[in-house]
mmCIF file of C-alpha atoms in Angstrom:
data_model
loop_
_atom_site.group_PDB
_atom_site.id
_atom_site.type_symbol
_atom_site.label_atom_id
_atom_site.label_comp_id
_atom_site.label_asym_id
_atom_site.label_seq_id
_atom_site.Cartn_x
_atom_site.Cartn_y
_atom_site.Cartn_z
ATOM 1 C CA GLU A 1 0.066 0.170 -0.128
ATOM 2 C CA ILE A 2 1.299 3.448 -0.781
ATOM 3 C CA VAL A 3 1.294 6.167 1.505
ATOM 4 C CA LEU A 4 1.444 9.766 0.544
ATOM 5 C CA THR A 5 2.671 12.421 2.870
ATOM 6 C CA GLN A 6 2.257 16.002 2.078
ATOM 7 C CA SER A 7 4.286 19.058 3.444
ATOM 8 C CA PRO A 8 4.112 21.431 4.708
ATOM 9 C CA ALA A 9 0.891 20.674 6.826
ATOM 10 C CA THR A 10 0.371 24.432 6.717
ATOM 11 C CA LEU A 11 1.621 27.135 4.352
ATOM 12 C CA SER A 12 0.980 30.803 5.718
ATOM 13 C CA LEU A 13 1.652 33.111 2.670
ATOM 14 C CA SER A 14 0.606 36.380 1.266
ATOM 15 C CA PRO A 15 -1.358 37.201 -1.865
ATOM 16 C CA GLY A 16 1.108 37.439 -4.848
ATOM 17 C CA GLU A 17 3.496 35.150 -3.099
ATOM 18 C CA ARG A 18 4.591 31.760 -4.739
ATOM 19 C CA ALA A 19 3.294 28.646 -2.938
ATOM 20 C CA THR A 20 5.283 25.224 -3.188
ATOM 21 C CA LEU A 21 3.405 22.290 -1.801
ATOM 22 C CA SER A 22 5.136 18.763 -1.642
ATOM 23 C CA CYS A 23 3.584 15.469 -2.021
ATOM 24 C CA ARG A 24 5.731 12.179 -1.461
ATOM 25 C CA ALA A 25 4.879 8.563 -1.677
ATOM 26 C CA SER A 26 6.367 5.721 0.100
ATOM 27 C CA GLN A 27 7.012 3.861 -3.212
ATOM 28 C CA SER A 28 7.408 4.817 -6.771
ATOM 29 C CA PHE A 29 4.110 4.552 -9.061
ATOM 30 C CA GLY A 30 4.730 6.827 -12.163
ATOM 31 C CA SER A 31 2.981 9.840 -12.858
ATOM 32 C CA PHE A 32 -0.965 8.551 -11.855
ATOM 33 C CA LEU A 33 -0.930 11.715 -9.453
ATOM 34 C CA ALA A 34 -3.514 14.198 -9.049
ATOM 35 C CA TRP A 35 -4.187 17.373 -7.036
ATOM 36 C CA TYR A 36 -7.412 18.774 -5.661
ATOM 37 C CA GLN A 37 -8.390 22.232 -3.990
ATOM 38 C CA GLN A 38 -10.942 22.078 -1.272
ATOM 39 C CA LYS A 39 -12.511 25.236 -0.004
ATOM 40 C CA PRO A 40 -14.557 25.199 3.351
ATOM 41 C CA GLY A 41 -18.058 23.687 2.825
ATOM 42 C CA GLN A 42 -17.261 22.865 -0.797
ATOM 43 C CA ALA A 43 -16.368 19.662 -2.627
ATOM 44 C CA PRO A 44 -12.784 19.292 -3.729
ATOM 45 C CA ARG A 45 -12.204 20.472 -7.246
ATOM 46 C CA LEU A 46 -9.581 18.873 -9.769
ATOM 47 C CA LEU A 47 -6.625 21.002 -10.606
ATOM 48 C CA ILE A 48 -3.938 19.133 -11.958
ATOM 49 C CA TYR A 49 -4.035 15.418 -13.406
ATOM 50 C CA ASP A 50 -1.215 12.942 -14.312
ATOM 51 C CA ALA A 51 1.313 15.125 -12.408
ATOM 52 C CA PHE A 52 1.660 17.854 -14.476
ATOM 53 C CA ASN A 53 -1.752 18.276 -16.737
ATOM 54 C CA ARG A 54 -4.173 21.022 -15.844
ATOM 55 C CA ALA A 55 -7.832 20.374 -15.746
ATOM 56 C CA THR A 56 -10.286 22.228 -17.764
ATOM 57 C CA GLY A 57 -10.654 25.811 -16.759
ATOM 58 C CA ILE A 58 -7.970 25.764 -14.279
ATOM 59 C CA PRO A 59 -5.752 29.182 -14.217
ATOM 60 C CA ALA A 60 -2.098 28.922 -15.322
ATOM 61 C CA ARG A 61 -0.817 29.855 -12.386
ATOM 62 C CA PHE A 62 -1.279 26.737 -11.049
ATOM 63 C CA SER A 63 1.452 23.776 -12.250
ATOM 64 C CA GLY A 64 2.482 20.381 -11.263
ATOM 65 C CA SER A 65 5.306 18.462 -11.547
ATOM 66 C CA GLY A 66 7.478 15.458 -10.415
ATOM 67 C CA SER A 67 7.478 11.576 -10.981
ATOM 68 C CA GLY A 68 8.275 8.514 -9.328
ATOM 69 C CA THR A 69 7.878 9.459 -5.223
ATOM 70 C CA ASP A 70 8.293 13.233 -5.434
ATOM 71 C CA PHE A 71 5.772 15.565 -6.520
ATOM 72 C CA THR A 72 5.216 19.229 -6.643
ATOM 73 C CA LEU A 73 2.309 21.750 -6.809
ATOM 74 C CA THR A 74 3.101 25.303 -7.482
ATOM 75 C CA ILE A 75 1.034 28.198 -7.288
ATOM 76 C CA SER A 76 3.292 30.878 -9.002
ATOM 77 C CA SER A 77 1.385 34.148 -7.507
ATOM 78 C CA LEU A 78 -1.530 33.439 -4.801
ATOM 79 C CA GLU A 79 -4.783 34.938 -5.487
ATOM 80 C CA PRO A 80 -7.200 35.681 -2.702
ATOM 81 C CA GLU A 81 -9.618 32.816 -3.831
ATOM 82 C CA ASP A 82 -6.537 30.252 -3.632
ATOM 83 C CA PHE A 83 -6.399 29.964 0.110
ATOM 84 C CA ALA A 84 -7.903 26.542 0.542
ATOM 85 C CA VAL A 85 -6.723 23.151 1.475
ATOM 86 C CA TYR A 86 -4.602 21.332 -1.181
ATOM 87 C CA TYR A 87 -4.748 17.283 -1.625
ATOM 88 C CA CYS A 88 -2.797 15.042 -3.766
ATOM 89 C CA LEU A 89 -4.287 11.926 -4.888
ATOM 90 C CA GLN A 90 -2.421 8.730 -6.012
ATOM 91 C CA ARG A 91 -3.970 6.290 -8.511
ATOM 92 C CA SER A 92 -2.386 2.382 -8.863
ATOM 93 C CA ASN A 93 -2.471 1.272 -12.573
ATOM 94 C CA TRP A 94 -4.427 -1.876 -11.966
ATOM 95 C CA PRO A 95 -6.695 -2.336 -10.264
ATOM 96 C CA PRO A 96 -7.343 1.333 -10.088
ATOM 97 C CA LEU A 97 -7.021 2.091 -6.193
ATOM 98 C CA PHE A 98 -6.840 5.588 -4.849
ATOM 99 C CA THR A 99 -4.926 7.096 -1.853
ATOM 100 C CA PHE A 100 -5.193 10.729 -0.899
ATOM 101 C CA GLY A 101 -2.714 12.589 1.084
ATOM 102 C CA PRO A 102 -3.424 14.208 4.568
ATOM 103 C CA GLY A 103 -3.516 17.734 2.845
ATOM 104 C CA THR A 104 -1.958 21.019 2.719
ATOM 105 C CA LYS A 105 -3.706 24.200 4.224
ATOM 106 C CA VAL A 106 -2.589 27.391 2.371
ATOM 107 C CA ASP A 107 -3.652 30.215 4.623
ATOM 108 C CA ILE A 108 -3.207 33.856 4.787
ATOM 109 C CA LYS A 109 -0.216 35.346 6.465
ATOM 110 C CA GLN B 1 -23.127 20.029 -17.267
ATOM 111 C CA LEU B 2 -22.989 17.196 -15.384
ATOM 112 C CA GLN B 3 -24.192 17.363 -11.853
ATOM 113 C CA LEU B 4 -24.297 14.780 -8.816
ATOM 114 C CA GLN B 5 -26.342 14.838 -6.017
ATOM 115 C CA GLU B 6 -26.279 12.517 -2.935
ATOM 116 C CA SER B 7 -29.392 11.539 -0.951
ATOM 117 C CA GLY B 8 -30.127 9.165 2.158
ATOM 118 C CA PRO B 9 -30.471 9.336 5.819
ATOM 119 C CA GLY B 10 -28.353 11.570 7.875
ATOM 120 C CA LEU B 11 -28.437 9.448 10.833
ATOM 121 C CA VAL B 12 -27.526 5.684 11.157
ATOM 122 C CA LYS B 13 -27.489 3.921 14.104
ATOM 123 C CA PRO B 14 -24.184 2.078 15.152
ATOM 124 C CA SER B 15 -23.914 -1.474 13.668
ATOM 125 C CA GLU B 16 -26.635 -0.821 10.970
ATOM 126 C CA THR B 17 -26.020 -0.526 7.268
ATOM 127 C CA LEU B 18 -25.247 3.322 5.991
ATOM 128 C CA SER B 19 -27.138 3.381 2.421
ATOM 129 C CA LEU B 20 -26.753 6.325 -0.069
ATOM 130 C CA THR B 21 -27.389 7.196 -3.606
ATOM 131 C CA CYS B 22 -25.929 9.562 -6.192
ATOM 132 C CA THR B 23 -28.316 10.797 -8.911
ATOM 133 C CA VAL B 24 -26.609 12.021 -11.956
ATOM 134 C CA SER B 25 -27.894 14.587 -14.266
ATOM 135 C CA GLY B 26 -26.815 16.260 -17.284
ATOM 136 C CA GLY B 27 -25.017 13.142 -18.536
ATOM 137 C CA SER B 28 -25.531 9.443 -18.507
ATOM 138 C CA ILE B 29 -23.950 6.823 -16.528
ATOM 139 C CA ASN B 30 -23.793 4.631 -19.046
ATOM 140 C CA GLY B 31 -20.704 4.800 -21.699
ATOM 141 C CA ASP B 32 -17.094 4.320 -21.822
ATOM 142 C CA SER B 33 -15.249 2.190 -19.567
ATOM 143 C CA TYR B 34 -14.692 4.897 -16.853
ATOM 144 C CA TYR B 35 -15.408 4.555 -13.257
ATOM 145 C CA TRP B 36 -17.722 6.770 -10.922
ATOM 146 C CA GLY B 37 -16.519 6.934 -7.147
ATOM 147 C CA TRP B 38 -17.584 7.214 -3.581
ATOM 148 C CA ILE B 39 -15.048 9.430 -1.335
ATOM 149 C CA ARG B 40 -15.695 10.274 2.507
ATOM 150 C CA GLN B 41 -14.402 12.847 4.739
ATOM 151 C CA PRO B 42 -14.635 12.822 8.473
ATOM 152 C CA PRO B 43 -15.563 16.180 10.091
ATOM 153 C CA GLY B 44 -12.381 18.425 10.175
ATOM 154 C CA LYS B 45 -10.371 15.405 8.450
ATOM 155 C CA GLY B 46 -8.867 14.501 5.179
ATOM 156 C CA LEU B 47 -10.350 12.877 2.229
ATOM 157 C CA GLU B 48 -10.609 8.787 1.996
ATOM 158 C CA TRP B 49 -11.511 7.125 -0.771
ATOM 159 C CA ILE B 50 -14.161 4.423 -0.662
ATOM 160 C CA GLY B 51 -14.633 2.653 -3.850
ATOM 161 C CA SER B 52 -15.106 3.028 -7.356
ATOM 162 C CA MET B 53 -17.742 1.409 -9.860
ATOM 163 C CA TYR B 54 -17.633 0.923 -13.848
ATOM 164 C CA TYR B 55 -21.233 1.650 -15.400
ATOM 165 C CA SER B 56 -21.049 -1.817 -16.193
ATOM 166 C CA GLY B 57 -21.058 -2.991 -12.425
ATOM 167 C CA SER B 58 -17.933 -4.007 -11.777
ATOM 168 C CA THR B 59 -16.058 -2.275 -8.752
ATOM 169 C CA HIS B 60 -13.042 -1.441 -7.023
ATOM 170 C CA TYR B 61 -13.019 -1.055 -3.064
ATOM 171 C CA ASN B 62 -10.540 0.542 -0.741
ATOM 172 C CA PRO B 63 -9.051 -2.531 1.066
ATOM 173 C CA SER B 64 -9.536 -1.154 4.448
ATOM 174 C CA LEU B 65 -13.205 -0.740 3.996
ATOM 175 C CA LYS B 66 -13.715 -3.612 1.239
ATOM 176 C CA SER B 67 -15.173 -6.234 3.690
ATOM 177 C CA ARG B 68 -18.190 -3.582 4.515
ATOM 178 C CA VAL B 69 -18.812 -1.987 1.237
ATOM 179 C CA THR B 70 -20.925 -2.493 -1.674
ATOM 180 C CA ILE B 71 -21.254 -0.057 -4.725
ATOM 181 C CA SER B 72 -24.086 -0.743 -7.299
ATOM 182 C CA VAL B 73 -25.393 0.906 -10.275
ATOM 183 C CA ASP B 74 -29.051 1.543 -11.741
ATOM 184 C CA THR B 75 -28.458 2.524 -15.136
ATOM 185 C CA SER B 76 -32.372 2.948 -15.454
ATOM 186 C CA LYS B 77 -32.359 5.642 -12.966
ATOM 187 C CA ASN B 78 -28.876 7.168 -13.774
ATOM 188 C CA GLN B 79 -27.859 6.414 -10.246
ATOM 189 C CA PHE B 80 -25.284 4.375 -8.281
ATOM 190 C CA SER B 81 -25.506 3.594 -4.777
ATOM 191 C CA LEU B 82 -23.072 2.987 -1.554
ATOM 192 C CA LYS B 83 -23.748 0.693 1.155
ATOM 193 C CA LEU B 84 -21.445 0.457 4.176
ATOM 194 C CA SER B 85 -22.474 -2.305 6.738
ATOM 195 C CA SER B 86 -21.641 -2.550 10.480
ATOM 196 C CA VAL B 87 -21.068 1.349 10.841
ATOM 197 C CA THR B 88 -19.525 2.713 13.972
ATOM 198 C CA ALA B 89 -18.816 6.451 14.939
ATOM 199 C CA ALA B 90 -15.756 6.289 13.003
ATOM 200 C CA ASP B 91 -17.664 6.040 9.973
ATOM 201 C CA THR B 92 -19.468 9.415 10.783
ATOM 202 C CA ALA B 93 -18.222 11.692 7.564
ATOM 203 C CA VAL B 94 -19.485 13.661 4.517
ATOM 204 C CA TYR B 95 -19.909 11.411 1.880
ATOM 205 C CA TYR B 96 -19.245 12.587 -1.700
ATOM 206 C CA CYS B 97 -20.033 10.914 -5.127
ATOM 207 C CA ALA B 98 -17.838 11.819 -7.854
ATOM 208 C CA SER B 99 -17.934 11.299 -11.680
ATOM 209 C CA PRO B 100 -15.143 10.155 -14.023
ATOM 210 C CA TYR B 101 -12.810 12.798 -15.414
ATOM 211 C CA PRO B 102 -11.365 10.837 -18.368
ATOM 212 C CA VAL B 103 -7.885 11.396 -19.485
ATOM 213 C CA PRO B 104 -5.784 8.774 -21.739
ATOM 214 C CA THR B 105 -4.257 7.084 -18.870
ATOM 215 C CA GLY B 106 -7.656 6.174 -17.024
ATOM 216 C CA ASN B 107 -9.473 8.511 -15.315
ATOM 217 C CA TRP B 108 -9.936 10.671 -12.012
ATOM 218 C CA PHE B 109 -12.851 12.051 -10.204
ATOM 219 C CA ASP B 110 -14.541 15.582 -11.164
ATOM 220 C CA PRO B 111 -16.905 16.956 -10.694
ATOM 221 C CA TRP B 112 -18.149 15.539 -7.257
ATOM 222 C CA GLY B 113 -21.877 16.121 -5.629
ATOM 223 C CA GLN B 114 -22.030 18.678 -3.131
ATOM 224 C CA GLY B 115 -21.459 15.777 -0.224
ATOM 225 C CA THR B 116 -23.983 14.614 2.400
ATOM 226 C CA LEU B 117 -23.242 14.351 6.024
ATOM 227 C CA VAL B 118 -24.020 10.880 7.640
ATOM 228 C CA THR B 119 -23.659 10.533 11.331
ATOM 229 C CA VAL B 120 -23.562 7.382 12.982
ATOM 230 C CA SER B 121 -25.200 7.664 16.725
ATOM 231 C CA SER B 122 -27.890 5.837 18.678
#
């Protein structure tokens, strides 16, 4: 079973700053990784899939990178609406089983 | 635009079975080989994948819940359902259903329903 670790647990930044979020896996699984954003009281929204592809309608300030065991979500310049919790999600090739990371909260400094 | 809505009891007694239904509108649950999912989130905590289902009815479950979970589909009603047996307080959570976001390598989940809170308590 793959275990995902996200760091930091909380990231305190100001609007306009760059956010770098990490997701590390206990073993390599290729590039089957996605990033989700969740705001209070809302369902999660897909931002990035297959490590670096932006989902439909996601602004270009969101980017993903990495493969194997180390993945990164970067928000190039934080907008007020970006303060939220971010989860990484891993998918095994077959059978398609999913594991979420514990999340990183990006809050306003 | 695809929309999903969870429905079911908000309160379930310990040891009983939690039953939820996800109704899909704006699109058909029938179709390509992509899977629909159930995910849950205990209050104030992170997300946990429960299981996934192809429209044909084949399923995959979280190993930690597999012995208690059943996901099924009713294509005539454009719905899929979740049953979780022998519930305890630890199963108290917001339960989300989610639709497939197909990509060349398989699929992810998006969009999701708004979620429904299920509390396990006597």
